[in-house]
Coordinates of C-alpha atoms in Angstrom, one line a residue:
M1 CA 6.6 -14.4 10.1
L2 CA 3.0 -12.9 11.5
S3 CA 1.0 -14.3 8.7
D4 CA 2.1 -18.0 9.4
W5 CA 2.0 -17.9 13.1
I6 CA -1.8 -17.0 12.5
A7 CA -2.6 -20.1 10.4
E8 CA -1.3 -22.3 13.3
F9 CA -3.0 -20.7 15.9
V10 CA -5.7 -20.2 14.3
T11 CA -5.6 -24.3 13.5
A12 CA -5.1 -24.4 17.1
V13 CA -7.7 -23.0 18.9
E14 CA -10.2 -23.7 15.7
G15 CA -13.2 -24.7 18.4
G16 CA -12.5 -21.3 20.8
R17 CA -10.9 -18.6 18.4
P18 CA -10.1 -16.7 21.9
Q19 CA -8.4 -13.1 21.5
V20 CA -5.5 -12.8 22.7
A21 CA -3.7 -9.8 24.6
A22 CA -2.1 -6.9 22.5
S23 CA 1.2 -7.4 22.5
G24 CA 3.2 -5.4 19.8
R25 CA 6.0 -3.0 19.8
Y26 CA 4.1 0.0 19.7
A27 CA 1.0 -0.9 22.0
D28 CA 1.3 2.2 24.4
R29 CA 0.9 4.2 21.4
F30 CA -1.9 2.6 19.2
G31 CA -3.6 0.8 22.2
G32 CA -7.2 1.4 21.3
R33 CA -6.6 4.1 18.6
L34 CA -8.8 3.4 15.1
V35 CA -7.4 2.9 12.6
L36 CA -8.3 2.7 9.0
V37 CA -6.8 0.5 6.0
T38 CA -7.9 0.6 2.7
G39 CA -6.8 -2.6 0.1
A40 CA -6.6 -4.9 3.7
G41 CA -8.3 -8.4 2.1
S42 CA -4.1 -9.0 0.6
G43 CA -0.5 -8.3 0.9
I44 CA 0.6 -4.7 2.3
G45 CA -3.1 -3.8 3.8
R46 CA -3.5 -7.2 5.7
A47 CA -0.1 -6.8 7.2
T48 CA -0.5 -2.9 8.2
A49 CA -3.7 -4.5 9.8
F50 CA -2.4 -7.3 11.5
A51 CA 0.3 -5.3 13.1
F52 CA -2.3 -2.0 14.4
A53 CA -4.0 -5.3 15.5
E54 CA -0.7 -7.1 17.4
A55 CA -0.8 -2.8 19.2
G56 CA -4.0 -3.7 20.5
A57 CA -5.6 -0.8 18.0
R58 CA -9.2 -1.1 16.7
V59 CA -9.1 -2.3 13.2
I60 CA -11.6 -1.1 10.2
A61 CA -10.4 -3.4 7.4
V62 CA -11.3 -1.8 3.8
D63 CA -11.6 -3.7 0.3
R64 CA -13.5 -4.2 -2.4
D65 CA -13.7 -8.0 -1.6
G66 CA -15.8 -8.4 1.2
E67 CA -14.9 -11.8 2.1
A68 CA -11.3 -11.1 2.1
A69 CA -11.3 -8.2 4.3
A70 CA -13.6 -9.7 6.6
R71 CA -11.3 -12.6 6.9
T72 CA -8.3 -9.5 8.0
A73 CA -10.9 -8.5 10.5
E74 CA -11.7 -11.2 12.0
L75 CA -7.9 -12.3 12.8
S76 CA -6.9 -9.0 14.0
R77 CA -9.3 -9.9 16.1
L78 CA -7.3 -12.9 17.2
V79 CA -3.7 -11.1 17.3
G80 CA -4.9 -8.5 19.7
A81 CA -7.1 -5.7 18.1
R82 CA -9.1 -4.5 21.0
D83 CA -11.8 -4.4 18.3
A84 CA -12.2 -4.9 14.5
W85 CA -14.4 -4.6 11.4
A86 CA -15.3 -4.9 7.7
E87 CA -16.4 -2.9 5.5
T88 CA -16.8 -3.5 1.3
A89 CA -15.7 -0.3 -0.8
D90 CA -14.3 0.7 -3.7
V91 CA -11.6 3.5 -3.3
S92 CA -12.7 4.9 -7.0
D93 CA -15.7 5.2 -6.5
E94 CA -16.4 8.6 -4.6
Q95 CA -20.0 8.1 -3.6
A96 CA -19.3 4.8 -2.1
M97 CA -15.7 6.4 0.0
E98 CA -18.5 8.9 0.9
K99 CA -21.1 6.9 2.6
L100 CA -17.9 4.9 3.8
A101 CA -16.6 8.3 6.1
A102 CA -20.3 8.7 7.2
K103 CA -20.4 5.3 8.7
V104 CA -17.7 5.0 10.1
A105 CA -18.0 8.5 11.7
A106 CA -21.5 7.4 13.0
E107 CA -20.3 3.9 14.0
Y108 CA -17.0 3.8 15.0
G109 CA -15.9 7.1 15.6
V110 CA -13.2 8.8 13.9
V111 CA -10.4 7.7 12.8
D112 CA -6.9 8.2 14.4
V113 CA -4.8 6.6 12.0
L114 CA -5.5 6.3 7.9
V115 CA -3.5 3.9 5.7
N116 CA -4.3 4.6 2.0
N117 CA -3.0 1.6 0.7
A118 CA -5.0 0.2 -2.5
G119 CA -3.4 0.0 -5.6
I120 CA -3.2 -1.6 -8.4
G121 CA -0.6 -2.5 -11.1
L122 CA -0.1 -1.5 -14.9
S123 CA 2.5 -2.3 -17.5
G124 CA 3.3 -1.8 -20.9
S125 CA 5.1 1.3 -23.3
F126 CA 2.9 4.8 -23.5
F127 CA 1.4 3.6 -26.4
D128 CA -0.1 0.5 -25.8
T129 CA -1.7 2.2 -22.5
T130 CA -5.1 3.3 -23.5
P131 CA -7.0 6.1 -22.2
E132 CA -9.2 3.3 -20.1
D133 CA -5.7 2.4 -18.3
W134 CA -4.6 5.2 -17.7
R135 CA -8.3 6.2 -16.0
K136 CA -8.6 2.3 -14.1
V137 CA -5.0 2.7 -12.5
L138 CA -5.7 6.9 -11.8
D139 CA -8.9 6.6 -10.4
V140 CA -7.3 3.8 -8.2
N141 CA -4.1 4.7 -7.2
L142 CA -4.3 8.4 -7.2
W143 CA -8.3 8.9 -6.5
G144 CA -8.6 6.0 -4.1
V145 CA -5.7 7.9 -1.9
I146 CA -7.7 12.1 -2.5
H147 CA -10.8 10.3 -1.6
G148 CA -9.1 8.7 1.7
C149 CA -7.5 12.2 2.5
R150 CA -10.4 13.8 1.8
L151 CA -13.1 12.4 3.3
F152 CA -11.4 11.0 6.5
G153 CA -8.3 13.8 6.7
R154 CA -11.5 16.2 7.2
Q155 CA -12.8 14.2 9.5
M156 CA -9.6 14.2 11.9
A157 CA -9.3 18.4 11.4
E158 CA -12.9 18.9 12.5
R159 CA -12.1 16.8 15.3
G160 CA -9.4 19.4 16.6
Q161 CA -7.4 16.1 17.9
G162 CA -4.4 15.4 15.9
G163 CA -3.9 12.0 13.5
H164 CA -2.2 10.4 11.0
I165 CA -2.0 9.5 7.5
V166 CA -0.2 7.1 5.7
N167 CA -0.5 6.6 1.7
T168 CA 1.2 4.1 -0.4
A169 CA 3.0 4.8 -3.1
S170 CA 6.2 3.5 -4.3
A171 CA 9.9 3.3 -5.3
A172 CA 8.4 3.7 -9.2
A173 CA 7.4 7.0 -7.8
F174 CA 11.2 8.3 -8.1
Q175 CA 12.2 7.0 -11.4
P176 CA 10.8 7.2 -14.7
S177 CA 10.4 3.9 -16.5
R178 CA 9.5 3.3 -20.3
V179 CA 7.4 0.2 -19.1
L180 CA 5.6 1.7 -16.5
P181 CA 4.3 5.2 -17.4
A182 CA 1.1 5.1 -16.0
Y183 CA 1.6 3.3 -13.1
S184 CA 5.1 5.4 -12.2
T185 CA 2.5 8.7 -12.8
S186 CA 0.1 7.9 -10.5
K187 CA 2.6 6.7 -7.6
A188 CA 4.6 10.1 -7.9
A189 CA 1.2 11.9 -7.9
V190 CA 0.5 10.5 -4.3
L191 CA 3.9 11.0 -3.3
M192 CA 3.7 14.6 -3.9
L193 CA -0.4 15.4 -2.4
S194 CA 1.4 13.7 0.9
E195 CA 4.1 16.4 0.7
C196 CA 1.9 19.1 0.1
L197 CA -1.1 18.1 2.5
R198 CA 1.6 17.3 5.3
A199 CA 2.5 20.7 4.8
E200 CA -1.1 21.8 4.6
L201 CA -2.0 20.0 8.0
A202 CA 0.9 20.1 10.1
G203 CA -0.2 23.1 12.4
Q204 CA -3.4 20.9 12.8
G205 CA -1.2 18.3 14.5
I206 CA -1.8 15.3 11.7
G207 CA 0.9 14.0 10.1
V208 CA 1.1 12.3 6.4
T209 CA 3.8 9.8 5.2
A210 CA 4.2 8.8 1.8
V211 CA 5.4 5.0 1.9
C212 CA 7.6 3.6 -1.0
P213 CA 7.3 0.2 -0.2
G214 CA 9.8 -1.1 -4.0
L215 CA 9.8 -4.7 -4.5
V216 CA 7.6 -6.5 -2.2
N217 CA 6.0 -10.4 -2.0
T218 CA 2.9 -9.7 -2.6
N219 CA -0.6 -10.5 -4.6
I220 CA -0.1 -7.5 -6.8
T221 CA 1.8 -9.8 -9.6
A222 CA -1.1 -12.2 -9.9
T223 CA -3.7 -9.0 -10.3
A224 CA -1.3 -6.8 -12.3
R225 CA -1.9 -5.7 -16.0
F226 CA -0.3 -5.7 -19.2
A227 CA -0.8 -3.4 -21.9
G228 CA -1.1 -4.6 -25.1
A229 CA -0.8 -7.9 -24.6
D230 CA -3.0 -10.4 -25.3
A231 CA -4.2 -13.3 -22.7
E232 CA -1.9 -15.8 -22.7
E233 CA 1.0 -13.3 -23.1
E234 CA -0.5 -11.3 -20.2
Q235 CA -1.0 -14.8 -17.9
R236 CA 2.5 -15.5 -19.1
R237 CA 3.8 -12.4 -18.0
R238 CA 2.2 -12.5 -14.5
Q239 CA 3.3 -16.0 -13.8
R240 CA 6.9 -14.9 -14.4
T241 CA 6.7 -11.6 -11.9
T242 CA 5.5 -13.3 -9.7
R243 CA 7.8 -16.4 -9.6
L244 CA 10.5 -13.7 -9.5
Y245 CA 8.4 -11.5 -6.5
G246 CA 9.2 -15.1 -5.1
M247 CA 12.7 -15.3 -5.2
R248 CA 13.1 -11.6 -3.8
N249 CA 10.9 -12.5 -1.0
Y250 CA 10.7 -9.1 0.6
P251 CA 7.3 -9.8 2.8
P252 CA 4.8 -7.4 3.3
E253 CA 5.0 -7.7 7.3
K254 CA 8.1 -5.5 7.3
V255 CA 6.5 -2.9 5.1
A256 CA 3.3 -2.7 7.7
D257 CA 7.0 -2.3 10.6
A258 CA 7.6 0.2 8.8
I259 CA 4.4 2.2 8.2
L260 CA 3.8 1.9 12.4
E261 CA 7.2 3.1 13.0
A262 CA 6.7 6.4 10.5
V263 CA 3.2 6.9 11.9
V264 CA 5.6 7.3 15.9
R265 CA 8.2 8.8 14.2
N266 CA 6.0 11.3 11.9
R267 CA 8.6 10.7 8.9
A268 CA 7.4 12.2 6.1
V269 CA 8.6 9.6 3.2
V270 CA 9.8 6.4 3.6
P271 CA 11.4 4.1 0.9
V272 CA 11.4 0.6 2.5
T273 CA 13.0 -1.8 0.8
P274 CA 17.3 -1.6 -0.2
E275 CA 16.2 -0.8 -4.0
A276 CA 13.8 2.0 -3.4
R277 CA 15.9 3.6 -0.9
G278 CA 18.9 3.2 -3.6
A279 CA 16.3 5.2 -6.3
R280 CA 14.9 8.2 -4.0
L281 CA 18.9 8.5 -3.7
A282 CA 19.6 8.4 -7.2
S283 CA 16.5 10.7 -8.1
R284 CA 18.0 13.1 -5.3
F285 CA 21.5 13.5 -6.6
L286 CA 21.6 11.9 -10.0
P287 CA 18.6 13.6 -11.1
G288 CA 20.2 13.8 -14.8
R289 CA 20.8 10.6 -15.4
C290 CA 17.9 8.5 -14.7
G291 CA 16.8 8.6 -18.2
P292 CA 19.1 6.9 -19.8
W293 CA 18.0 4.2 -18.4
H294 CA 15.1 3.6 -20.0
G295 CA 12.7 1.4 -17.7
W296 CA 15.9 -0.3 -14.6
S297 CA 17.1 1.9 -12.6
P298 CA 20.7 1.6 -11.5
W299 CA 20.3 0.0 -8.1
C300 CA 18.7 -3.3 -10.3
D301 CA 22.3 -4.0 -11.8
T302 CA 23.3 -6.6 -9.6
G303 CA 21.8 -10.0 -11.4
T304 CA 19.3 -10.7 -8.7
A305 CA 15.5 -11.1 -9.1
S306 CA 14.5 -6.8 -9.4
A307 CA 17.0 -6.3 -11.9
V308 CA 15.3 -9.2 -14.2
L309 CA 12.0 -7.6 -13.3
H310 CA 13.4 -4.3 -14.3
R311 CA 14.9 -5.3 -17.4
S312 CA 12.1 -7.1 -18.9
G313 CA 9.4 -4.6 -17.6
Q314 CA 7.6 -6.8 -15.4
V315 CA 7.6 -4.0 -12.5
P316 CA 4.6 -2.8 -10.4
C317 CA 6.7 -1.5 -7.7
G318 CA 4.9 -2.4 -4.2

């Protein structure tokens, strides 16, 4: 995988760290373009930053963890980015995002591709999910996307040269779940927002894509919260979920590849993993049959880690 290659490369050139030429599949499309990725400190966000870097883009890695963002920017330069910068921002903070948008426009220019990827996981029944839990999830997963689209999308529109917005939704956006009410609601809202915005911006040459990954092996499992569980139980569930996601072992690099292809082909909705594609088909062609599963989905009846995750309520789907 790309992340393994980067680790080997950094070790080999620890003394000099030369930049390599862009060699990515879409270098002709993204070479020199300005790409901003939120939640770029790890997981899908970092893999996406690397994929655009390989294609020769100029990359802005945004994360609330400044050190993680800086590391992503550093490694992006190593794999072929024309240039790369790190910015620290909490996407749920409206004023912080306004300052970020102003700084990016003044120092780097108008973003050509925006990837609203930052998100957090939360599992738990509706009655175990507190108002504060709802606020946290919606502030990051939905309002973070709204802030990004509003601020950077407006800059694209005012420039008048087109662009593309990618919003990370989830396979959970397609199917109801008794254990993911807040998370699924936030991601379903991101999906609808993306489709509405796509219709509005089509005439201005700005594409909008909702990417719905599914079960991807990232650190969302290590940071997800479990409403109604005490600290010890929450830690136990995190460890179990992380282990099961590792068994599934779907790499974030595949999601990053799907994101670049979606931008090139201007796709509206991209369910990435098999379970995400199955969920979308079920929601479109068997909508009346979603409710009776009560927290797990028909594509999970396979005896795989995915099935265990859904049935045990351990699923913050990426």
